[in-house]
Tab-separated table of C-alpha atoms and ligand atoms in Angstrom:
chain	number	residue	atom	x	y	z
A	1	MET	CA	24.841	-111.022	35.059
A	2	THR	CA	21.938	-111.784	37.342
A	3	LYS	CA	19.340	-109.199	38.362
A	4	LYS	CA	20.615	-109.258	41.925
A	5	GLN	CA	24.187	-108.547	40.883
A	6	ASP	CA	22.901	-105.771	38.710
A	7	LYS	CA	21.179	-104.141	41.615
A	8	ASN	CA	24.179	-104.481	43.900
A	9	ASN	CA	26.428	-102.910	41.336
A	10	LEU	CA	24.045	-100.057	40.918
A	11	GLN	CA	23.866	-99.509	44.647
A	12	ASN	CA	27.655	-99.459	44.900
A	13	GLU	CA	27.910	-97.033	41.986
A	14	ASP	CA	25.296	-94.893	43.646
A	15	LEU	CA	27.278	-94.954	46.907
A	16	MET	CA	30.427	-93.872	45.109
A	17	GLU	CA	28.536	-91.094	43.394
A	18	GLU	CA	27.011	-90.002	46.678
A	19	ILE	CA	30.486	-89.895	48.347
A	20	ILE	CA	32.106	-87.978	45.461
A	21	SER	CA	29.327	-85.424	45.372
A	22	LEU	CA	29.139	-84.941	49.125
A	23	CYS	CA	32.907	-84.558	49.351
A	24	LYS	CA	32.823	-81.847	46.726
A	25	ARG	CA	29.668	-80.093	47.932
A	26	ARG	CA	30.820	-79.917	51.549
A	27	GLY	CA	34.473	-79.077	50.913
A	28	PHE	CA	36.182	-82.355	51.690
A	29	ILE	CA	37.693	-83.147	48.314
A	30	PHE	CA	38.031	-81.126	45.079
A	31	PRO	CA	39.317	-82.401	41.752
A	32	SER	CA	42.644	-80.634	41.125
A	33	SER	CA	42.835	-77.658	38.794
A	34	GLU	CA	39.051	-77.784	38.109
A	35	ILE	CA	38.899	-74.286	36.618
A	36	TYR	CA	41.299	-75.535	33.956
A	37	GLY	CA	39.314	-78.623	33.185
A	38	GLY	CA	40.745	-80.853	35.889
A	39	PHE	CA	43.950	-82.830	36.158
A	40	SER	CA	43.501	-86.616	36.095
A	41	ALA	CA	44.046	-88.618	39.323
A	42	VAL	CA	45.121	-85.558	41.343
A	43	TYR	CA	42.837	-84.205	44.086
A	44	ASP	CA	42.890	-81.423	46.640
A	45	TYR	CA	41.643	-81.664	50.181
A	46	GLY	CA	39.218	-78.789	51.053
A	47	PRO	CA	38.618	-77.140	54.471
A	48	TYR	CA	36.988	-80.232	56.048
A	49	GLY	CA	39.098	-82.725	54.094
A	50	VAL	CA	42.348	-81.344	55.431
A	51	GLU	CA	40.960	-81.610	58.982
A	52	LEU	CA	39.963	-85.242	58.515
A	53	ALA	CA	43.281	-86.114	56.845
A	54	ASN	CA	45.153	-84.422	59.692
A	55	ASN	CA	43.143	-86.332	62.268
A	56	ILE	CA	43.893	-89.630	60.485
A	57	LYS	CA	47.569	-88.803	60.453
A	58	ALA	CA	47.512	-87.750	64.100
A	59	ALA	CA	45.822	-91.097	65.075
A	60	TRP	CA	48.489	-93.025	63.198
A	61	TRP	CA	51.383	-91.001	64.687
A	62	LYS	CA	49.957	-91.502	68.138
A	63	ALA	CA	49.508	-95.285	67.670
A	64	MET	CA	52.977	-95.698	66.096
A	65	VAL	CA	55.328	-93.081	67.528
A	66	ARG	CA	53.842	-91.706	70.737
A	67	GLU	CA	52.705	-94.958	72.177
A	68	ASN	CA	55.877	-96.884	71.344
A	69	GLU	CA	59.071	-95.989	73.130
A	70	ASN	CA	61.178	-97.688	70.469
A	71	ILE	CA	59.660	-96.081	67.385
A	72	VAL	CA	60.939	-92.681	66.294
A	73	GLY	CA	59.731	-90.304	63.663
A	74	LEU	CA	61.381	-89.005	60.519
A	75	ASP	CA	60.582	-86.522	57.734
A	76	SER	CA	62.928	-87.254	54.834
A	77	SER	CA	62.907	-85.329	51.586
A	78	ILE	CA	60.893	-86.049	48.494
A	79	PHE	CA	64.016	-85.718	46.338
A	80	MET	CA	66.766	-88.277	46.839
A	81	HIS	CA	69.952	-89.225	45.111
A	82	PRO	CA	69.110	-91.092	41.852
A	83	LYS	CA	71.122	-94.072	43.047
A	84	VAL	CA	68.457	-94.667	45.755
A	85	TRP	CA	66.057	-95.768	43.032
A	86	GLU	CA	68.681	-97.925	41.346
A	87	ALA	CA	69.349	-99.637	44.631
A	88	SER	CA	65.679	-100.154	45.388
A	89	GLY	CA	65.086	-101.656	41.980
A	90	HIS	CA	62.475	-98.961	41.019
A	91	THR	CA	64.181	-97.708	37.934
A	92	SER	CA	64.360	-101.243	36.460
A	93	GLY	CA	61.445	-103.001	38.021
A	94	PHE	CA	58.830	-100.521	39.084
A	95	ALA	CA	56.696	-101.042	36.009
A	96	ASP	CA	53.173	-102.014	35.121
A	97	PRO	CA	52.344	-103.824	31.887
A	98	LEU	CA	49.989	-101.632	29.841
A	99	ALA	CA	47.793	-102.394	26.832
A	100	GLU	CA	45.819	-100.097	24.700
A	101	CYS	CA	42.183	-100.775	23.737
A	102	LYS	CA	42.065	-100.689	19.942
A	103	GLY	CA	38.483	-99.482	20.043
A	104	CYS	CA	38.719	-96.343	22.216
A	105	HIS	CA	42.483	-96.068	22.788
A	106	THR	CA	42.135	-96.307	26.582
A	107	ARG	CA	45.296	-97.549	28.231
A	108	VAL	CA	44.624	-100.255	30.772
A	109	ARG	CA	46.752	-102.152	33.216
A	110	VAL	CA	47.044	-105.709	31.951
A	111	ASP	CA	47.180	-107.135	35.471
A	112	HIS	CA	43.848	-105.419	36.246
A	113	LEU	CA	42.310	-106.632	32.940
A	114	LEU	CA	43.332	-110.212	33.685
A	115	GLU	CA	42.208	-110.042	37.309
A	116	GLU	CA	38.766	-108.694	36.301
A	117	ALA	CA	38.477	-111.598	33.843
A	118	GLY	CA	39.420	-114.086	36.530
A	119	VAL	CA	42.689	-115.038	34.787
A	120	PHE	CA	45.626	-115.843	37.009
A	121	ALA	CA	48.805	-113.941	36.112
A	122	ASP	CA	52.048	-114.346	37.971
A	123	GLU	CA	53.827	-111.106	38.979
A	124	LYS	CA	57.069	-112.514	37.724
A	125	MET	CA	55.838	-113.148	34.198
A	126	SER	CA	57.852	-111.793	31.289
A	127	ALA	CA	56.279	-109.385	28.746
A	128	GLU	CA	56.074	-112.341	26.315
A	129	GLU	CA	54.211	-114.513	28.719
A	130	ILE	CA	51.819	-111.708	29.583
A	131	ASN	CA	51.135	-111.100	25.880
A	132	LYS	CA	50.434	-114.828	25.403
A	133	LEU	CA	47.852	-114.635	28.206
A	134	LEU	CA	46.341	-111.530	26.565
A	135	LYS	CA	45.915	-113.398	23.283
A	136	GLU	CA	44.599	-116.580	24.849
A	137	ASN	CA	41.941	-114.809	26.846
A	138	ARG	CA	40.967	-112.176	24.356
A	139	GLU	CA	37.205	-112.948	24.529
A	140	LYS	CA	37.152	-112.702	28.321
A	141	LEU	CA	39.000	-109.384	28.572
A	142	LYS	CA	36.845	-106.242	28.469
A	143	CYS	CA	37.815	-102.627	28.109
A	144	PRO	CA	36.474	-100.799	31.240
A	145	LYS	CA	35.526	-97.813	29.019
A	146	CYS	CA	33.999	-99.171	25.825
A	147	GLY	CA	33.600	-102.889	26.558
A	148	GLY	CA	35.785	-103.900	23.566
A	149	HIS	CA	37.880	-107.060	23.495
A	150	ASN	CA	40.659	-105.974	21.203
A	151	PHE	CA	43.916	-104.912	22.815
A	152	SER	CA	47.368	-103.959	21.611
A	153	GLU	CA	50.432	-105.833	22.943
A	154	ALA	CA	51.380	-105.031	26.468
A	155	LYS	CA	54.222	-102.679	27.156
A	156	GLU	CA	56.011	-101.942	30.352
A	157	PHE	CA	55.438	-98.506	31.803
A	158	ASN	CA	57.697	-97.127	34.609
A	159	LEU	CA	55.716	-95.727	37.534
A	160	LEU	CA	58.379	-93.372	38.870
A	161	VAL	CA	57.653	-89.696	38.210
A	162	GLN	CA	60.658	-87.862	36.802
A	163	SER	CA	61.520	-84.243	37.554
A	164	ASN	CA	63.780	-81.849	35.827
A	165	LEU	CA	65.511	-80.804	39.033
A	166	GLY	CA	69.147	-80.157	38.195
A	167	ASN	CA	71.187	-83.113	39.216
A	168	PHE	CA	74.616	-81.761	40.008
A	169	THR	CA	75.882	-84.892	41.742
A	170	SER	CA	79.079	-85.443	39.771
A	171	ASP	CA	78.946	-89.069	38.484
A	172	TRP	CA	75.186	-89.135	38.136
A	173	SER	CA	74.526	-85.872	36.342
A	174	LYS	CA	72.948	-87.632	33.346
A	175	THR	CA	70.560	-89.697	35.414
A	176	PRO	CA	67.068	-88.297	35.920
A	177	VAL	CA	65.981	-87.140	39.389
A	178	TYR	CA	62.691	-88.659	40.563
A	179	LEU	CA	59.922	-87.587	42.943
A	180	ARG	CA	59.916	-90.416	45.453
A	181	GLY	CA	57.697	-93.371	44.566
A	182	GLU	CA	57.437	-94.460	48.265
A	183	THR	CA	58.436	-92.974	51.557
A	184	CYS	CA	60.288	-95.998	52.977
A	185	GLN	CA	63.466	-95.476	50.925
A	186	GLY	CA	63.977	-92.235	52.859
A	187	ILE	CA	63.856	-94.379	56.009
A	188	TYR	CA	66.367	-96.960	54.823
A	189	ILE	CA	68.898	-94.383	53.787
A	190	ASN	CA	68.624	-92.726	57.239
A	191	PHE	CA	68.913	-96.025	59.174
A	192	LYS	CA	72.504	-95.267	60.178
A	193	ASN	CA	71.797	-91.655	61.080
A	194	VAL	CA	68.951	-92.585	63.342
A	195	LEU	CA	70.956	-95.459	64.881
A	196	ASP	CA	73.872	-93.105	65.645
A	197	SER	CA	71.799	-90.267	67.028
A	198	ALA	CA	68.585	-91.474	68.654
A	199	ARG	CA	69.823	-93.939	71.318
A	200	VAL	CA	67.763	-96.774	69.745
A	201	LYS	CA	68.560	-100.441	69.980
A	202	ILE	CA	67.242	-103.262	67.946
A	203	PRO	CA	64.345	-103.875	67.737
A	204	PHE	CA	63.302	-100.364	66.824
A	205	GLY	CA	61.166	-98.647	64.225
A	206	ILE	CA	61.300	-95.493	62.128
A	207	ALA	CA	57.984	-93.963	61.127
A	208	GLN	CA	57.234	-91.373	58.515
A	209	ILE	CA	54.240	-89.705	56.868
A	210	GLY	CA	54.724	-88.108	53.543
A	211	LYS	CA	53.898	-87.607	49.893
A	212	ALA	CA	54.692	-90.186	47.229
A	213	PHE	CA	54.260	-89.943	43.482
A	214	ARG	CA	53.459	-92.552	40.867
A	215	ASN	CA	52.594	-92.439	37.211
A	216	GLU	CA	49.459	-94.496	37.852
A	217	ILE	CA	47.835	-95.604	34.652
A	218	THR	CA	44.403	-96.440	35.922
A	219	ALA	CA	43.085	-93.072	36.968
A	220	ARG	CA	39.770	-94.237	38.336
A	221	GLN	CA	38.273	-94.916	41.744
A	222	PHE	CA	38.548	-91.376	43.112
A	223	ILE	CA	41.222	-90.859	45.781
A	224	PHE	CA	41.889	-94.650	45.943
A	225	ARG	CA	44.453	-94.368	43.187
A	226	LYS	CA	46.103	-90.924	43.020
A	227	ARG	CA	49.230	-89.851	41.190
A	228	GLU	CA	50.241	-87.739	44.172
A	229	PHE	CA	49.310	-89.432	47.455
A	230	GLU	CA	50.377	-89.720	50.982
A	231	GLN	CA	51.819	-92.685	52.808
A	232	MET	CA	52.164	-93.556	56.482
A	233	GLU	CA	54.983	-96.060	56.701
A	234	MET	CA	56.913	-97.636	59.538
A	235	GLN	CA	59.934	-99.809	59.079
A	236	TYR	CA	60.721	-101.998	62.079
A	237	PHE	CA	64.338	-103.272	62.307
A	238	VAL	CA	64.759	-106.608	63.994
A	239	HIS	CA	67.194	-109.443	64.517
A	240	PRO	CA	66.729	-112.012	61.697
A	241	ASP	CA	65.584	-114.646	64.217
A	242	GLU	CA	62.876	-112.332	65.524
A	243	SER	CA	61.431	-111.398	62.184
A	244	ASP	CA	58.581	-113.978	62.057
A	245	LYS	CA	57.427	-113.151	65.584
A	246	SER	CA	57.594	-109.452	64.964
A	247	TYR	CA	55.729	-109.848	61.697
A	248	LYS	CA	52.886	-111.650	63.429
A	249	GLU	CA	52.690	-108.980	66.111
A	250	TRP	CA	52.611	-106.108	63.635
A	251	LYS	CA	49.917	-107.841	61.568
A	252	GLU	CA	47.754	-107.982	64.687
A	253	ARG	CA	48.571	-104.447	65.727
A	254	ARG	CA	47.811	-102.912	62.371
A	255	TRP	CA	44.468	-104.758	62.124
A	256	GLN	CA	43.571	-103.464	65.605
A	257	PHE	CA	44.476	-99.952	64.527
A	258	TYR	CA	41.623	-99.851	62.089
A	259	LEU	CA	39.215	-101.299	64.622
A	260	ASN	CA	40.286	-98.649	67.128
A	261	LEU	CA	39.702	-96.015	64.425
A	262	GLY	CA	36.128	-97.192	64.400
A	263	ILE	CA	36.118	-99.058	61.093
A	264	LYS	CA	33.610	-101.912	61.021
A	265	LYS	CA	35.150	-105.319	61.264
A	266	GLU	CA	32.992	-106.799	58.567
A	267	ASN	CA	34.403	-104.222	56.045
A	268	LEU	CA	38.014	-105.404	56.638
A	269	LYS	CA	39.754	-108.548	55.538
A	270	TRP	CA	43.233	-110.002	55.118
A	271	HIS	CA	44.634	-110.811	51.654
A	272	GLU	CA	47.738	-112.820	51.230
A	273	HIS	CA	49.981	-112.000	48.235
A	274	GLU	CA	49.940	-114.992	45.943
A	275	ASN	CA	53.339	-114.208	44.441
A	276	LEU	CA	56.025	-112.879	46.736
A	277	VAL	CA	58.817	-110.796	45.288
A	278	PHE	CA	61.971	-112.835	45.513
A	279	TYR	CA	63.389	-111.176	48.676
A	280	ALA	CA	60.103	-110.997	50.668
A	281	LYS	CA	59.508	-113.391	53.501
A	282	ALA	CA	55.734	-112.752	53.877
A	283	ALA	CA	53.271	-110.200	52.519
A	284	TRP	CA	49.673	-109.625	53.504
A	285	ASP	CA	47.385	-106.670	52.789
A	286	ILE	CA	44.595	-105.340	54.910
A	287	GLU	CA	41.745	-104.781	52.482
A	288	TYR	CA	38.729	-102.483	52.940
A	289	LYS	CA	35.348	-102.988	51.318
A	290	TYR	CA	35.233	-99.849	49.206
A	291	PRO	CA	32.110	-99.243	47.097
A	292	PHE	CA	33.984	-100.881	44.224
A	293	GLY	CA	34.871	-103.975	46.267
A	294	PHE	CA	37.559	-105.181	48.675
A	295	LYS	CA	40.919	-103.478	47.815
A	296	GLU	CA	44.238	-102.796	49.511
A	297	LEU	CA	44.267	-100.303	52.349
A	298	GLU	CA	47.581	-101.205	53.859
A	299	GLY	CA	50.432	-103.653	53.200
A	300	VAL	CA	52.241	-105.462	55.996
A	301	HIS	CA	55.434	-106.948	54.655
A	302	ALA	CA	58.373	-108.972	55.982
A	303	ARG	CA	61.183	-107.735	53.710
A	304	GLY	CA	64.178	-109.586	55.109
A	305	ASP	CA	67.519	-107.746	54.824
A	306	TYR	CA	66.997	-106.868	51.170
A	307	ASP	CA	66.630	-103.072	51.463
A	308	LEU	CA	69.573	-102.403	53.788
A	309	LYS	CA	71.748	-104.828	51.848
A	310	GLN	CA	70.920	-103.122	48.537
A	311	HIS	CA	71.696	-99.654	49.975
A	312	ALA	CA	74.922	-100.979	51.549
A	313	LYS	CA	75.903	-102.381	48.161
A	314	TYR	CA	75.073	-99.267	46.091
A	315	SER	CA	76.420	-96.713	48.604
A	316	GLY	CA	79.468	-98.686	49.716
A	317	LYS	CA	78.585	-97.928	53.331
A	318	ASP	CA	78.356	-100.461	56.112
A	319	LEU	CA	74.673	-100.641	57.180
A	320	SER	CA	75.055	-103.483	59.637
A	321	TYR	CA	74.246	-103.394	63.316
A	322	ARG	CA	76.443	-104.481	66.168
A	323	ASP	CA	74.581	-105.745	69.194
A	324	PRO	CA	76.016	-103.876	72.192
A	325	GLN	CA	75.524	-106.852	74.505
A	326	THR	CA	76.516	-109.851	72.449
A	327	ASN	CA	78.739	-108.024	69.978
A	328	GLU	CA	77.043	-109.930	67.143
A	329	LYS	CA	77.157	-108.007	63.873
A	330	TYR	CA	74.348	-108.456	61.384
A	331	ILE	CA	72.118	-106.700	58.781
A	332	PRO	CA	68.737	-106.293	60.516
A	333	PHE	CA	65.566	-107.684	58.924
A	334	VAL	CA	62.759	-105.254	58.168
A	335	VAL	CA	59.047	-105.586	59.001
A	336	GLU	CA	57.168	-102.864	57.120
A	337	THR	CA	53.715	-101.454	57.653
A	338	SER	CA	52.665	-99.319	54.782
A	339	ALA	CA	49.351	-97.479	54.835
A	340	GLY	CA	47.824	-94.686	52.666
A	341	VAL	CA	46.258	-91.542	54.123
A	342	ASP	CA	43.985	-91.202	51.081
A	343	ARG	CA	42.861	-94.865	51.182
A	344	THR	CA	42.181	-94.542	54.916
A	345	PHE	CA	40.250	-91.318	54.271
A	346	LEU	CA	38.063	-93.075	51.656
A	347	ALA	CA	37.604	-96.109	53.894
A	348	VAL	CA	36.501	-93.917	56.828
A	349	ILE	CA	34.027	-91.938	54.680
A	350	THR	CA	32.635	-95.143	53.132
A	351	ASP	CA	32.271	-96.669	56.610
A	352	VAL	CA	30.431	-93.703	58.223
A	353	ILE	CA	28.233	-92.227	55.508
A	354	THR	CA	24.628	-92.956	56.478
A	355	LYS	CA	21.219	-92.078	55.129
A	356	GLU	CA	18.393	-92.068	57.635
A	357	LYS	CA	14.661	-91.693	57.322
A	358	LEU	CA	13.295	-89.344	59.916
A	359	GLU	CA	9.922	-89.490	61.729
A	360	ASP	CA	8.576	-86.617	59.640
A	361	GLY	CA	9.241	-88.626	56.474
A	362	SER	CA	12.290	-86.543	55.483
A	363	GLU	CA	15.738	-87.989	55.000
A	364	ARG	CA	19.079	-86.961	56.414
A	365	THR	CA	22.637	-87.814	55.372
A	366	VAL	CA	24.960	-88.062	58.324
A	367	MET	CA	28.664	-88.857	58.563
A	368	LYS	CA	28.978	-90.774	61.786
A	369	PHE	CA	32.656	-90.106	62.232
A	370	PRO	CA	34.301	-91.349	65.394
A	371	LYS	CA	34.790	-88.171	67.492
A	372	GLU	CA	38.555	-88.399	67.184
A	373	LEU	CA	38.336	-88.069	63.394
A	374	ALA	CA	35.444	-85.585	63.019
A	375	PRO	CA	36.727	-82.491	61.178
A	376	ILE	CA	34.646	-80.147	63.380
A	377	LYS	CA	33.903	-81.259	66.947
A	378	ILE	CA	31.462	-78.523	67.966
A	379	ALA	CA	29.282	-76.071	66.026
A	380	VAL	CA	27.856	-73.006	67.811
A	381	PHE	CA	24.710	-71.319	66.603
A	382	PRO	CA	22.653	-68.292	67.651
A	383	LEU	CA	19.017	-69.305	67.046
A	384	LEU	CA	18.466	-66.103	64.998
A	385	LYS	CA	20.954	-64.086	63.094
A	386	ASN	CA	19.309	-60.718	63.543
A	387	LYS	CA	19.113	-60.806	67.359
A	388	PRO	CA	22.340	-59.180	68.576
A	389	GLU	CA	21.976	-60.446	72.124
A	390	LEU	CA	21.788	-64.121	70.824
A	391	VAL	CA	24.710	-63.560	68.436
A	392	LYS	CA	26.836	-61.981	71.204
A	393	LYS	CA	26.280	-64.842	73.577
A	394	ALA	CA	26.932	-67.470	70.923
A	395	ARG	CA	30.189	-65.713	69.919
A	396	GLU	CA	31.344	-65.733	73.555
A	397	ILE	CA	30.751	-69.469	73.800
A	398	TYR	CA	32.519	-70.069	70.461
A	399	ASP	CA	35.534	-67.935	71.514
A	400	ASN	CA	35.752	-69.802	74.742
A	401	LEU	CA	35.783	-73.259	73.064
A	402	LYS	CA	37.837	-72.632	69.931
A	403	SER	CA	41.261	-72.939	71.510
A	404	GLN	CA	40.453	-76.404	72.871
A	405	HIS	CA	38.438	-77.955	70.058
A	406	MET	CA	38.020	-77.449	66.340
A	407	CYS	CA	34.814	-75.392	66.354
A	408	GLU	CA	32.596	-73.628	63.859
A	409	PHE	CA	30.307	-70.644	64.273
A	410	ASP	CA	27.275	-70.600	62.022
A	411	ASP	CA	24.377	-68.145	61.837
A	412	ASN	CA	23.430	-68.816	58.218
A	413	GLY	CA	19.862	-69.874	57.232
A	414	ASN	CA	17.352	-71.554	59.480
A	415	ILE	CA	18.344	-73.763	62.374
A	416	GLY	CA	17.115	-76.978	60.739
A	417	LYS	CA	19.383	-76.356	57.737
A	418	ARG	CA	22.333	-75.715	59.914
A	419	TYR	CA	21.777	-79.022	61.777
A	420	ARG	CA	21.561	-80.881	58.391
A	421	ARG	CA	24.818	-79.240	57.241
A	422	GLN	CA	26.628	-80.217	60.419
A	423	ASP	CA	25.238	-83.770	60.085
A	424	GLU	CA	26.685	-83.971	56.528
A	425	ILE	CA	30.115	-82.928	57.743
A	426	GLY	CA	29.794	-85.233	60.727
A	427	THR	CA	29.985	-82.685	63.647
A	428	PRO	CA	29.286	-84.646	66.840
A	429	TYR	CA	27.773	-81.664	68.786
A	430	CYS	CA	25.812	-78.524	68.030
A	431	ILE	CA	25.264	-75.777	70.662
A	432	THR	CA	22.342	-73.457	70.179
A	433	VAL	CA	21.860	-70.152	71.998
A	434	ASP	CA	18.097	-69.342	72.106
A	435	PHE	CA	15.797	-67.030	74.037
A	436	GLU	CA	15.848	-69.225	77.138
A	437	THR	CA	19.618	-68.746	77.275
A	438	LEU	CA	19.040	-65.058	77.921
A	439	LYS	CA	16.834	-65.962	80.879
A	440	ASP	CA	18.631	-68.800	82.583
A	441	GLU	CA	22.174	-69.021	81.099
A	442	THR	CA	21.561	-72.458	79.545
A	443	VAL	CA	22.075	-73.692	75.960
A	444	THR	CA	21.028	-76.812	74.090
A	445	ILE	CA	23.589	-79.412	73.119
A	446	ARG	CA	22.403	-81.548	70.201
A	447	ASP	CA	23.895	-84.998	69.661
A	448	ARG	CA	24.551	-85.861	66.018
A	449	ASP	CA	23.677	-89.535	66.262
A	450	THR	CA	20.557	-89.488	68.509
A	451	MET	CA	19.538	-85.920	67.509
A	452	GLU	CA	18.568	-85.425	71.125
A	453	GLN	CA	18.925	-81.993	72.643
A	454	GLU	CA	19.802	-81.429	76.228
A	455	ARG	CA	19.858	-78.162	78.130
A	456	VAL	CA	23.147	-77.432	79.882
A	457	LYS	CA	24.310	-74.495	81.966
A	458	ILE	CA	26.789	-72.328	80.074
A	459	LYS	CA	29.328	-72.611	82.867
A	460	LYS	CA	29.158	-76.411	82.620
A	461	ILE	CA	29.704	-76.598	78.797
A	462	ASN	CA	33.473	-77.058	78.892
A	463	GLU	CA	33.323	-79.942	81.271
A	464	GLU	CA	30.293	-81.509	79.567
A	465	LEU	CA	31.865	-81.448	76.098
A	466	LYS	CA	35.214	-82.710	77.279
A	467	MET	CA	33.454	-85.662	78.795
A	468	ARG	CA	31.301	-86.346	75.751
A	469	LEU	CA	34.160	-86.004	73.301
A	470	ALA	CA	36.347	-88.397	75.297
A	471	LYS	CA	33.760	-91.155	75.020
A	472	LYS	CA	34.208	-93.586	72.059
B	501	ATP	P1	48.123	-101.183	44.361
B	501	ATP	O1	48.438	-102.643	44.224
B	501	ATP	O2	46.673	-100.914	44.756
B	501	ATP	O3	48.623	-100.287	43.324
B	501	ATP	P2	50.513	-101.111	45.913
B	501	ATP	O4	50.649	-102.569	46.377
B	501	ATP	O5	51.359	-100.621	44.728
B	501	ATP	O6	49.019	-100.791	45.685
B	501	ATP	P3	52.242	-100.186	47.996
B	501	ATP	O7	53.335	-99.919	47.055
B	501	ATP	O8	52.313	-101.399	48.884
B	501	ATP	O9	50.865	-100.215	47.181
B	501	ATP	O10	51.954	-98.891	48.869
B	501	ATP	C1	51.556	-98.966	50.201
B	501	ATP	C2	50.309	-98.194	50.432
B	501	ATP	O11	50.323	-96.904	49.834
B	501	ATP	C3	49.043	-98.860	49.860
B	501	ATP	O12	48.543	-99.860	50.712
B	501	ATP	C4	48.059	-97.680	49.713
B	501	ATP	O13	47.413	-97.412	50.929
B	501	ATP	C5	49.007	-96.503	49.376
B	501	ATP	N1	49.014	-96.271	47.939
B	501	ATP	C6	49.788	-96.889	46.983
B	501	ATP	N2	49.532	-96.390	45.809
B	501	ATP	C7	48.590	-95.449	45.941
B	501	ATP	C8	47.934	-94.498	45.062
B	501	ATP	N3	48.200	-94.514	43.785
B	501	ATP	N4	47.006	-93.700	45.533
B	501	ATP	C9	46.711	-93.671	46.860
B	501	ATP	N5	47.355	-94.489	47.791
B	501	ATP	C10	48.246	-95.353	47.353
């Protein structure tokens, strides 16, 4: 490894550390069950985290459902009939090959080991072929924990999370019930319901945001790979002849979504799947440059008629569509856009976290969230805590703003510290009530990015903030 690479790696590790620590310290993300020693690859969103996650979901919902007349929403259940997972191929095929490091007994995903070592492995390889690759490349493979090169044979490990929910469905009572491994199956099994109830015609889409669960083996990389995570998926049903065109359009639109969200273009790239699953027509991922490198943020897939055909076969129900104009009957093709709330969250934080040297030689950390995503839009401060007339005025302003924007009232510590804190949680505007306010009914509005303060009449605050928050 060259010195330069060394330094880059260190910087990236530092950045990851910085993000993890800020997220914990400021109440964005907590490791789950911390008082019991933690629970691997499960995380909780704290007071600011839940605001940011909600804003991400709202932006997605707006771009997908609100702004498209022919896309409707759905909220299907986490539990589904076990047959759903037979039909989707998850109970037989949703597996990762795993090997154990003989030195430290860490279990590692073999596809990750081979990828890190620059060895090409086909997704369709059998366990035997994978094990052959493991043997042949032994020297190149490195345990991420202890650096050892000695691994056990690879074994397949199913990613679906089982539950012990009583399964009383007559024929299937011996089959385990799963927590869903992806949200889209809930969409496919409701295709007919939506078609019959929502006055939609092909082409149309069904969008859903919801939790998914996977027995992920590699529990690293913070919220990038969680065992309980949230997906934002949209399945677009089209005529088979329109699938290619629609796929191209959705690729462009999903790329644009991240640019509109304020993500820097240079931190995004397309990655084409080298090995398509047998039914797929095309599969590309949008990757984001996380502190640990470019990794999948969203998948855009042309899935053909596989999913509806499978569910038609396993359920015995007709899931075809009859065109009301031409009377043509067919199984629609599906174009899927599949994004993760958590991966978007981490991408946004990585993109906006900034350290700045100030004129007085001090340093500040500031999260330059786009205003739409900022957890708190406005913070209101009385200059001093022990001056009742300042506190009263600041409270009045806060009470007046809180029903329109997510606001925070803070009278803790000195004003400089309060600004730093709001910078770290990315609040675009801080309003301060000071002694001049009592004389002339004006307050200062401080801009997070420029740190400039401007005096504004109290009666103009509403208008002023509305205007500023609406600007990109
Ligand atoms: P990877 O190859 O990184 O495991 P995947 O290809 O299995 O991801 P998909 O099944 O295509 O992912 O899921 C769609 C989206 O769901 C992903 O692009 C990602 O944003 C999100 N996602 C998948 N698995 C996880 C996870 N374990 N933690 C957080 N988000 C996830």
